[in-house]
XYZ file of C-alpha atoms in Angstrom:
540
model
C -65.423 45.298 2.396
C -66.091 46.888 -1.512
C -67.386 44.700 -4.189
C -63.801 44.759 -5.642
C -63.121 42.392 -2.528
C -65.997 40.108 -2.969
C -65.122 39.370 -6.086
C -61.507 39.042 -5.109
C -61.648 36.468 -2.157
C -64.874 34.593 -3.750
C -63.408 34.579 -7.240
C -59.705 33.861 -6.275
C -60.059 30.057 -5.569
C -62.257 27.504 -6.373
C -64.841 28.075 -3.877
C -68.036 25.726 -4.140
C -69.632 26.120 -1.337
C -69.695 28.441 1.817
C -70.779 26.598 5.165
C -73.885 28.677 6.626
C -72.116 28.695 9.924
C -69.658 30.702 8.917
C -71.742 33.129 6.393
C -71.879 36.318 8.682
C -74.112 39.565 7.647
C -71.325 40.463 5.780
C -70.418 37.492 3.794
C -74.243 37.177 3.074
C -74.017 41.036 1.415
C -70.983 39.902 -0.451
C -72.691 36.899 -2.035
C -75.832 39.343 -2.386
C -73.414 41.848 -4.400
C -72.328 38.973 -6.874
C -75.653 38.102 -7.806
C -76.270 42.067 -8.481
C -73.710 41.854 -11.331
C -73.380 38.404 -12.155
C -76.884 36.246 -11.787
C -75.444 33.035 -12.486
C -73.965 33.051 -9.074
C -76.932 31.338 -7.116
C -77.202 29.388 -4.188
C -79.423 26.274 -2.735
C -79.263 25.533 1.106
C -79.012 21.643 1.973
C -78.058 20.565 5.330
C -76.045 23.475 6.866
C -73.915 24.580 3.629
C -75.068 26.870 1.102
C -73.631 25.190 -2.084
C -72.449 27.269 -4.484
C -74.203 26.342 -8.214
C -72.194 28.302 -10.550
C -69.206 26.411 -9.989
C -66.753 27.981 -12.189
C -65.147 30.639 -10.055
C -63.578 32.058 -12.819
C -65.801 33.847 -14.430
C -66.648 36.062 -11.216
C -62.844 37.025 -11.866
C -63.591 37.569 -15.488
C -66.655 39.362 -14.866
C -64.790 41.823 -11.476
C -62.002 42.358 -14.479
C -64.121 43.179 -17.786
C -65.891 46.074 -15.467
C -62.812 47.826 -13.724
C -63.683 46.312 -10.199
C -60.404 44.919 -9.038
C -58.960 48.683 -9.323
C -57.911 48.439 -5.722
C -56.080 45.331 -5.650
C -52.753 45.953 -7.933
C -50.865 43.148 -9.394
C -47.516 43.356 -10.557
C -46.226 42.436 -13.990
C -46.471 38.444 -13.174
C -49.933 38.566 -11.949
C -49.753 38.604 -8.076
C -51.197 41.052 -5.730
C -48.199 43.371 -4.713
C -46.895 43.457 -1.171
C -48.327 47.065 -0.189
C -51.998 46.073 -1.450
C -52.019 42.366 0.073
C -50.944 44.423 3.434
C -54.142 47.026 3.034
C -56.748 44.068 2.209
C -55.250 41.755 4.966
C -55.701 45.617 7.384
C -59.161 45.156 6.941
C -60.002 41.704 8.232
C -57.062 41.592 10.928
C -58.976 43.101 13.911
C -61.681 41.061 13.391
C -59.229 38.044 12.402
C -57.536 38.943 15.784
C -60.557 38.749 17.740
C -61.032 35.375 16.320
C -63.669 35.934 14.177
C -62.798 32.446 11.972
C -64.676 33.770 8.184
C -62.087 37.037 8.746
C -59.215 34.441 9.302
C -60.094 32.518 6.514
C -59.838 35.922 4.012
C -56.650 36.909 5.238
C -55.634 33.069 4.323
C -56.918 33.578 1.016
C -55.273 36.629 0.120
C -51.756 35.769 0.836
C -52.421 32.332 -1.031
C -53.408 34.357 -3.782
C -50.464 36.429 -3.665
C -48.494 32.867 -3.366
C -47.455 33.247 0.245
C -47.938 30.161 1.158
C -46.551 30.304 4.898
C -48.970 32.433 5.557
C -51.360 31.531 3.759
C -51.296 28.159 6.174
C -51.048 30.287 8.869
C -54.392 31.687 8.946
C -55.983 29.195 7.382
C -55.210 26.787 10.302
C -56.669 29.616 12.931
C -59.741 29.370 11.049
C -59.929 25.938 10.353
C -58.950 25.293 13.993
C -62.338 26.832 14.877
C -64.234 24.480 12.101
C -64.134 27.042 8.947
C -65.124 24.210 6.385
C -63.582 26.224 3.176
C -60.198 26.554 5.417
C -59.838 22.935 6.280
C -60.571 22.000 2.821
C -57.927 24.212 1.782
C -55.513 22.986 4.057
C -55.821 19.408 2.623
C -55.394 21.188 -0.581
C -52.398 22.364 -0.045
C -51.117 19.324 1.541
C -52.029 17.851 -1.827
C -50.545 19.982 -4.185
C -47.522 20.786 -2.029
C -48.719 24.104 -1.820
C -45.986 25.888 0.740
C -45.502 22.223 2.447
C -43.963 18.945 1.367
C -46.710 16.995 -0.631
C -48.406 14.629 2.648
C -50.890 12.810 0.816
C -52.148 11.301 4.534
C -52.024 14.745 6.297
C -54.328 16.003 2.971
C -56.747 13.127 4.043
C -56.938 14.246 7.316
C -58.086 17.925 6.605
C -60.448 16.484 3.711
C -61.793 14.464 6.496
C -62.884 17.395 8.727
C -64.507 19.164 5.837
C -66.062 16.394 4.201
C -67.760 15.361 7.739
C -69.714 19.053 7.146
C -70.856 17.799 3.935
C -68.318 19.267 2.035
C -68.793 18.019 -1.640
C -65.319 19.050 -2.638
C -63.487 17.700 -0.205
C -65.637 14.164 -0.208
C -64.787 14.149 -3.830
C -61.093 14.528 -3.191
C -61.455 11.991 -0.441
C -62.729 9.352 -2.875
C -59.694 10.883 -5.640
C -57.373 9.462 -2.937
C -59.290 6.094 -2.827
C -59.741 5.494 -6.193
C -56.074 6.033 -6.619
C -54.311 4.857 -3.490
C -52.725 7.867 -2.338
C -51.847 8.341 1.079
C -54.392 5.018 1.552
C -54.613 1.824 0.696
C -56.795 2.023 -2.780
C -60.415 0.886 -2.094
C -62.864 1.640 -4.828
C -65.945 0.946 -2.244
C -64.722 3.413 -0.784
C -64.040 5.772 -3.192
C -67.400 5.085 -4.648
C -69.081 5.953 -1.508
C -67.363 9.349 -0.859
C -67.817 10.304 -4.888
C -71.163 9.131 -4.332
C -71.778 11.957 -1.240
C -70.174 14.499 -3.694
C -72.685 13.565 -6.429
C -75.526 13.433 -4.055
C -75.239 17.027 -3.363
C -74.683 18.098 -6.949
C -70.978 18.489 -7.747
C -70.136 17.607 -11.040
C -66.753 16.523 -10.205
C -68.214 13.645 -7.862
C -70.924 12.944 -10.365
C -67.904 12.088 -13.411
C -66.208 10.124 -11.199
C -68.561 8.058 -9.504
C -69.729 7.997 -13.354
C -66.357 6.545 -14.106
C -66.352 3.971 -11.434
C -69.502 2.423 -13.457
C -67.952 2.756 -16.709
C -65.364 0.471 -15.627
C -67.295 -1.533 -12.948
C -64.966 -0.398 -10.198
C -66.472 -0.807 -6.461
C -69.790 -1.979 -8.118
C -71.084 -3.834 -11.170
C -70.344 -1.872 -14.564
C -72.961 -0.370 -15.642
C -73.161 1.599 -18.422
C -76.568 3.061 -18.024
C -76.164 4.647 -14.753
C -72.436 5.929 -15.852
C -73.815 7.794 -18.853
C -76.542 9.178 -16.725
C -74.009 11.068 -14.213
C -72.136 12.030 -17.226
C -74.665 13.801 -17.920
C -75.582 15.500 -15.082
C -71.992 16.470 -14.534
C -71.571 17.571 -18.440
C -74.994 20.409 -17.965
C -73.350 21.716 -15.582
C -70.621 22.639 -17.817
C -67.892 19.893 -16.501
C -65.298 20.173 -19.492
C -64.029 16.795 -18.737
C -67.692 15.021 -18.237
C -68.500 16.747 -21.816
C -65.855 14.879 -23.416
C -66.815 11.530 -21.989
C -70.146 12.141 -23.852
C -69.064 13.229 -26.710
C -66.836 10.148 -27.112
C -69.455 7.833 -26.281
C -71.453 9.441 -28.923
C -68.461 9.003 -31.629
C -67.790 5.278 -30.776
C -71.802 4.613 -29.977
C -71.358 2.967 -26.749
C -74.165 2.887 -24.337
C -75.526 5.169 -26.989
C -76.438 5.066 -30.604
C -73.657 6.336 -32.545
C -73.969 10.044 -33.763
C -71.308 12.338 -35.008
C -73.158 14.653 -34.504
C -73.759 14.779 -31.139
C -70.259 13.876 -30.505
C -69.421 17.209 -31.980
C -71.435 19.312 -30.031
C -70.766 17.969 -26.726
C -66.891 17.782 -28.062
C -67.305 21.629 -28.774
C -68.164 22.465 -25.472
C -65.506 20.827 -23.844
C -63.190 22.136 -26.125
C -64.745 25.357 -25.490
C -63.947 25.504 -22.270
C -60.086 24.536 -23.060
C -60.308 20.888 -22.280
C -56.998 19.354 -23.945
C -59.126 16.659 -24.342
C -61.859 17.603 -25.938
C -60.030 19.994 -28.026
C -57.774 17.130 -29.567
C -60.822 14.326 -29.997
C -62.783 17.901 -31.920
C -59.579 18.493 -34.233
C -60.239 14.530 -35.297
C -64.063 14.758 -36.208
C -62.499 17.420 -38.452
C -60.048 15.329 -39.918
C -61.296 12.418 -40.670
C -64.801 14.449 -41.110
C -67.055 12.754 -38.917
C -70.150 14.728 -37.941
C -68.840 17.580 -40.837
C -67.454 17.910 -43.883
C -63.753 16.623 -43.723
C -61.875 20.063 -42.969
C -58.114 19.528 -41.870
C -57.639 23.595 -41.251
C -59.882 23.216 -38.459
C -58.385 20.135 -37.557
C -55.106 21.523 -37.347
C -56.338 24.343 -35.145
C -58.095 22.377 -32.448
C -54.335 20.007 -32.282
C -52.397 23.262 -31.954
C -55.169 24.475 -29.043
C -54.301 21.201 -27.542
C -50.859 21.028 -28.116
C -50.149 24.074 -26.583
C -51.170 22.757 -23.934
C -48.830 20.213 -23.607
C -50.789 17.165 -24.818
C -48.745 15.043 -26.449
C -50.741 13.281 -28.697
C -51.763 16.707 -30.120
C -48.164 17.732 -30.382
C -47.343 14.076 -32.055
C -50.610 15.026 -34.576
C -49.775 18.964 -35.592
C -46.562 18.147 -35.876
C -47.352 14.958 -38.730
C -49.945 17.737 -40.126
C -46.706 19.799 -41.007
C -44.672 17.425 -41.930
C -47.544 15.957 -44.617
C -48.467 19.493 -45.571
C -52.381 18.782 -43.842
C -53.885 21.878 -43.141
C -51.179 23.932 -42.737
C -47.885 24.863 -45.051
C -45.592 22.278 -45.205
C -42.602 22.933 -42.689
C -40.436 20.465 -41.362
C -39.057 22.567 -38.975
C -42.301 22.832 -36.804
C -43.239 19.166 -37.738
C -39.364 18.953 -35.828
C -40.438 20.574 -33.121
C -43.781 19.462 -32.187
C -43.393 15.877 -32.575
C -39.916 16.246 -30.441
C -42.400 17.599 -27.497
C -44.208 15.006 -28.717
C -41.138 12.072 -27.996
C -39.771 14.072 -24.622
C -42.921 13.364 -22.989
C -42.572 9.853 -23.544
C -45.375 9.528 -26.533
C -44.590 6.631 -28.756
C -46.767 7.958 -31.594
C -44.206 10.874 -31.104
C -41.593 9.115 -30.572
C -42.036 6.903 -33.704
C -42.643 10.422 -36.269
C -39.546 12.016 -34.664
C -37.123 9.023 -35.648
C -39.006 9.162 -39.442
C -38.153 12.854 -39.675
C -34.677 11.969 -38.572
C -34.575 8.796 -41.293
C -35.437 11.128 -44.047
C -33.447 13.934 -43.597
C -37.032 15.814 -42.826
C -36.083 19.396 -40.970
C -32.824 18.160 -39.617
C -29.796 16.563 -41.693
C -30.266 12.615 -41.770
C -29.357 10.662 -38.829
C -30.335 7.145 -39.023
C -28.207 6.736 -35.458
C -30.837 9.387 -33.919
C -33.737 7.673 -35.881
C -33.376 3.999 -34.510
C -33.014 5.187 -31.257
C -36.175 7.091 -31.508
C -37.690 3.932 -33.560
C -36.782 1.838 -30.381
C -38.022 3.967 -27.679
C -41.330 3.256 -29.585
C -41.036 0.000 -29.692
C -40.083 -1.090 -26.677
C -44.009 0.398 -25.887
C -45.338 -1.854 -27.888
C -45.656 0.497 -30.853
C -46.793 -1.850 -33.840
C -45.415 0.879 -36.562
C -42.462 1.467 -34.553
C -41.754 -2.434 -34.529
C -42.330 -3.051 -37.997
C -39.779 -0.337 -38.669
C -37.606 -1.380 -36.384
C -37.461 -4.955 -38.359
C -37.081 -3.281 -41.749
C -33.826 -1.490 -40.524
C -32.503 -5.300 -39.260
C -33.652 -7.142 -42.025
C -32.261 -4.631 -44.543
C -28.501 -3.531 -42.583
C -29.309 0.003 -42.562
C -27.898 1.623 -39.896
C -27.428 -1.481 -38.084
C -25.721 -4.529 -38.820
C -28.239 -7.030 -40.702
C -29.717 -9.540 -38.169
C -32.656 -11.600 -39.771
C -32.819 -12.770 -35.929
C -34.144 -9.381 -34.830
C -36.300 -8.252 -37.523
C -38.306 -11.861 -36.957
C -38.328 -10.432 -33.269
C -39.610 -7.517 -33.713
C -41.719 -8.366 -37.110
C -43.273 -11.250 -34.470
C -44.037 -8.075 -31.715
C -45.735 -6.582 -34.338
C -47.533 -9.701 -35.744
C -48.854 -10.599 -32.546
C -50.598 -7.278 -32.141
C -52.548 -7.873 -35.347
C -50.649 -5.474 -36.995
C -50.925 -6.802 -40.875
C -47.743 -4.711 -41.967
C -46.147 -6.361 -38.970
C -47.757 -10.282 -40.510
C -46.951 -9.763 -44.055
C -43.089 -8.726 -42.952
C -42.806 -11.860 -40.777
C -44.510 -14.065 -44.078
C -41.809 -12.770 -45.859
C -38.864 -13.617 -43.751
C -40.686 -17.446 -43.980
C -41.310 -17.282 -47.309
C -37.372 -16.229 -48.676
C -36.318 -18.202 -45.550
C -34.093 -15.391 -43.987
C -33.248 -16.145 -40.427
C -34.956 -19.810 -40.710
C -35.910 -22.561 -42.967
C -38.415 -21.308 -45.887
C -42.157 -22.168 -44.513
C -44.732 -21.282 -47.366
C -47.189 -22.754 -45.341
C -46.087 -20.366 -42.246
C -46.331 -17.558 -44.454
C -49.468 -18.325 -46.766
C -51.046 -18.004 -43.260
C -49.528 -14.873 -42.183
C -49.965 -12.801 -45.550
C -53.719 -14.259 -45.442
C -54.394 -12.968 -41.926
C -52.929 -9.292 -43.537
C -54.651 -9.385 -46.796
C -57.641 -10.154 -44.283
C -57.222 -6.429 -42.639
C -56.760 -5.085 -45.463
C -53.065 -5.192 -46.683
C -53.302 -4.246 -50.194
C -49.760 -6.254 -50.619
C -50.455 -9.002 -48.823
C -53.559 -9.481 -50.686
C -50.920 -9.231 -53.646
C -48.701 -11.492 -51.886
C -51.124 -14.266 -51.245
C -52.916 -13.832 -54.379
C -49.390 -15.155 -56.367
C -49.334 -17.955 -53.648
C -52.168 -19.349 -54.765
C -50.635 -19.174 -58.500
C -47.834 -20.719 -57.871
C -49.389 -23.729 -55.302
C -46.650 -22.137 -52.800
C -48.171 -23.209 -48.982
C -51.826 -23.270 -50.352
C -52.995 -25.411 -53.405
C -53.039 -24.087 -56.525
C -56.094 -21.759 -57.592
C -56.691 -19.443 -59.819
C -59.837 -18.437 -58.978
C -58.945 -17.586 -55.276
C -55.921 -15.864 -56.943
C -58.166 -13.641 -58.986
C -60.539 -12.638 -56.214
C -57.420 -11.526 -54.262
C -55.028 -10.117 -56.987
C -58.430 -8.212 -57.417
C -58.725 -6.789 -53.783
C -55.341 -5.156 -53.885
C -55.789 -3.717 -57.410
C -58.954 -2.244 -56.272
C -56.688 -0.363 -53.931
C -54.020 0.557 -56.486
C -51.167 -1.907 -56.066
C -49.158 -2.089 -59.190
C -48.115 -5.885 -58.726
C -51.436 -6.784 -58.608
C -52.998 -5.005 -61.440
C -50.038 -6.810 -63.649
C -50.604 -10.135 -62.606
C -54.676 -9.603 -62.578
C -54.013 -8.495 -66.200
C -52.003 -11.760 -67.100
C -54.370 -13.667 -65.660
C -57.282 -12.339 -68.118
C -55.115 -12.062 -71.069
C -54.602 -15.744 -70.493
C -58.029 -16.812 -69.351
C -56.643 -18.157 -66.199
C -59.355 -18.384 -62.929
C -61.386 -15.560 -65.213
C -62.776 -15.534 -68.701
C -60.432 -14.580 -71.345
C -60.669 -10.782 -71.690
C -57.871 -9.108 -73.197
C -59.301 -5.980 -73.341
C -59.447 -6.092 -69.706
C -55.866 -7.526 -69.678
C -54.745 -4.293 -71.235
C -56.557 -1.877 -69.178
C -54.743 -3.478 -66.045
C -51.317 -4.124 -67.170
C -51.647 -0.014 -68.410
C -52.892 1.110 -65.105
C -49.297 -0.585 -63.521
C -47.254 0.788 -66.323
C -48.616 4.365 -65.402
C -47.202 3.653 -62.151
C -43.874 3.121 -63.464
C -44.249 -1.031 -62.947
C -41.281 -2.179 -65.019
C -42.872 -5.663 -66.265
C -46.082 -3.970 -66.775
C -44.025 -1.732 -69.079
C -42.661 -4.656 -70.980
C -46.129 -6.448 -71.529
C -47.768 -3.067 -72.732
C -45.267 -3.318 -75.439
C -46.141 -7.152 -76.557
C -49.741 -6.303 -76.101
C -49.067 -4.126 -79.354
């Protein structure tokens, strides 16, 4: 066989390792012939399988392609090897393939899986694996698992893991403890998941060391612990895992099990993304925006989403598609923001779900629809989307596009509430505090707008600040109206700057400073605050 084949049987599927019973003179010259041209390709022998270290199989492809080596092997125009050429390659293994030589078997398998002949494919992959080819019986499970050219048979899968794993095949005892950890064609069983990922790891595959790394992180089939988790991490993430380098990096960003640094999030972040982790790229395009680890930069930001959202991540889609609709990074267009946050909704994303209904309740790329937006609203909601909820309410409390029901919008300003959400406990304080849909309650909600102005809620803090004026659920006190009539001026809030500004002109809870007085009741009349306004003009 030419190097053109090598690189075409070796670099067609994700080969990790290649059982030494089965390496004959001519596989050996093969593997020799890689390393010629591409050094990374190396190989260790433990037990009886040589294990392939440079796992990514890929870039023998990319390497056979960039240097004109796959010249024999013709594809058509959607990428698979055409009938004439998978015929010549399969010529040269089928007498030895017919004299039941099992490594010759196996290549003819591999070909017409490449070419997507399944059949096949299964054909002389099960003469080979009949005779113990590890790579073949691993395959066979794969297939079985991916419904490759057979019904998906998540047991039968098992079953041809099984064989290959019992050769110390750390693929296939990784995908042994996949179907474990997740109960598929078994009963789930993290012990034994763990101790299958845990005979992948031992022999160096990076898939088995995230996973068994994940087990810890969450203290399945064994104590959590986080120490030993971020160690395989690790291990799996140098050896260029794109999934075990965006663990890390988000372990970095939220500093657990490690001290926090952005930075380090970014790099390992970068290399997932790199690699064209979803992932990693989407968790990257947020240390852009919200510039953690770098200067805040919402161009890059935008790129990383669209990397990921291309690929059919929806939170990515849900995020680029806000970025166009707020002008972040990229023009303003409301047709894309349309788009990508209705692939956003259509996979089921309430974040997605929740922007799509407020393009449609603005009139934002698509003529207003407030039918289309509270269905989108709901669909939200009904996962437990705080946002969506609180919107939700608004539309009942207010009648707009639905009939006015103070019933619902306490249900769903409640759903909200109870998820901390402080736009979701200052809505509910309000329904208590006008007494729509029950008896007024100041008490009720002097406790709800504190537990928002708590978070944050620059009109709740408002809100409970003229509570405390007025001795409405709370005593009266004009100091503790002061301190929080200051909080939510501090962040801008009109109201507040007023009624701060009353409250030195007058002396009330704060030295008499009318000066000051005038400096806040200006700030809310800049802002178009109608009594504000009105006092600016008896100020004079």
């Amino acid at each position: 066989m030419e190097l053109t084949q090598s690189f075409r049987l070796i670099g067609s599927m994700d080969i990790e390792e290649i059982p030494c019973d089965h390496v004959d003179e001519h596989h050996v010259i093969y593997w020799e012939d890689i390393e010629n041209v591409f050094p990374g390709a190396k190989h260790v022998k433990k037990g009886n399988v040589c294990i392939n270290m440079m796992r990514d199989s890929n870039r023998i492809r990319d390497k056979a392609a960039t240097e004109n080596l796959m010249e024999d092997i013709c594809t058509d125009t959607k990428g698979q090897v055409a009938p004439d050429d998978i015929q010549e390659a399969v010529d040269q293994h089928r007498e030895a393939a017919d004299q039941g030589d099992s490594t010759a078997q196996y290549n003819i398998g591999v070909l017409y899986f490449d070419a997507q002949e399944y059949s096949q494919a299964m054909i002389w992959y099960r003469k080979a694996a009949d005779q113990g080819h590890v790579m073949a019986q691993y395959n066979i499970g794969m297939m079985y698992h991916e419904a490759r050219g057979v019904s998906r048979d998540y047991a039968e899968s098992m079953t041809w893991y099984l064989k290959a794993a019992n050769q110390e095949h750390a693929a296939a005892q990784h995908k042994i403890g996949d179907l474990y950890n997740s109960g598929l064609g078994v009963q789930k069983n993290y012990s034994q998941a763990m101790a299958w990922f845990r005979k992948s790891a031992e022999q160096g595959d990076p898939d088995g060391q995230r996973c068994l790394g994940v087990l810890y992180y969450n203290g399945y089939g064994a104590p959590k612990d986080l120490a030993r988790a971020i160690k395989l991490f690790l291990q799996a993430a140098k050896q260029e895992d794109a999934k075990a380098q965006r663990i890390i990096g988000k372990l970095y960003e939220q500093g657990e099990g490690v001290s926090q640094d952005y930075t380090q999030a970014m790099a390992w972040l970068r290399k997932s993304a790199d690699q064209g982790d979803s992932d990693g790229q989407y968790y990257l395009g947020h240390l852009y925006y919200r510039g953690y680890g770098t200067p805040k930069d919402h161009t890059k930001a935008a790129e990383w989403f669209l990397k990921a959202a291309e690929q059919g991540k929806a939170s990515a889609q849900c995020m680029i598609g806000m970025m166009y609709g707020g002008g972040e990074g990229v023009p303003y267009d409301y047709t894309q923001a349309m788009a990508w946050c209705r692939k956003s909704a259509e996979q089921g994303h309430a974040d997605g779900q929740r922007a799509l209904g407020a393009l449609y309740f603005q009139g934002h790329g698509t003529p207003r629809d407030l039918e289309k937006a509270i269905e989108w609203f709901l669909k939200a909601a009904i996962q437990g989307n705080a946002v969506a909820q609180c919107l939700v309410g608004l539309l009942f409390e207010n009648g707009e596009g639905v009939s006015q029901d103070y019933t619902q919008a306490m249900t769903w300003f409640r759903k909200a509430a109870d998820q901390g959400s402080s736009e979701g406990q200052r809505c509910l304080g309000c329904l208590y505090y006008f007494g729509n849909g029950m008896p007024k309650d100041y008490v009720k909600a002097a406790e709800l707008f504190l537990k928002s102005a708590e978070q944050g809620d620059a009109v709740a803090q408002y809100l409970i600040g003229s509570l405390y004026v007025n001795g409405e659920g709370v005593p009266h006190d004009y100091i503790q109206a002061v301190a929080w009539y200051q909080k939510s001026a501090d962040q801008g809030e009109p109201n507040a700057q007023r009624n701060l500004g009353v409250l030195y002109y007058h002396g009330d809870g704060t030295p008499k400073d009318t000066v000051k007085a005038k400096e806040l009741i200006l700030k809310a009349a800049k802002q178009g605050d109608a009594e504000a306004l009105r006092f600016v003009g008896l100020l004079h």
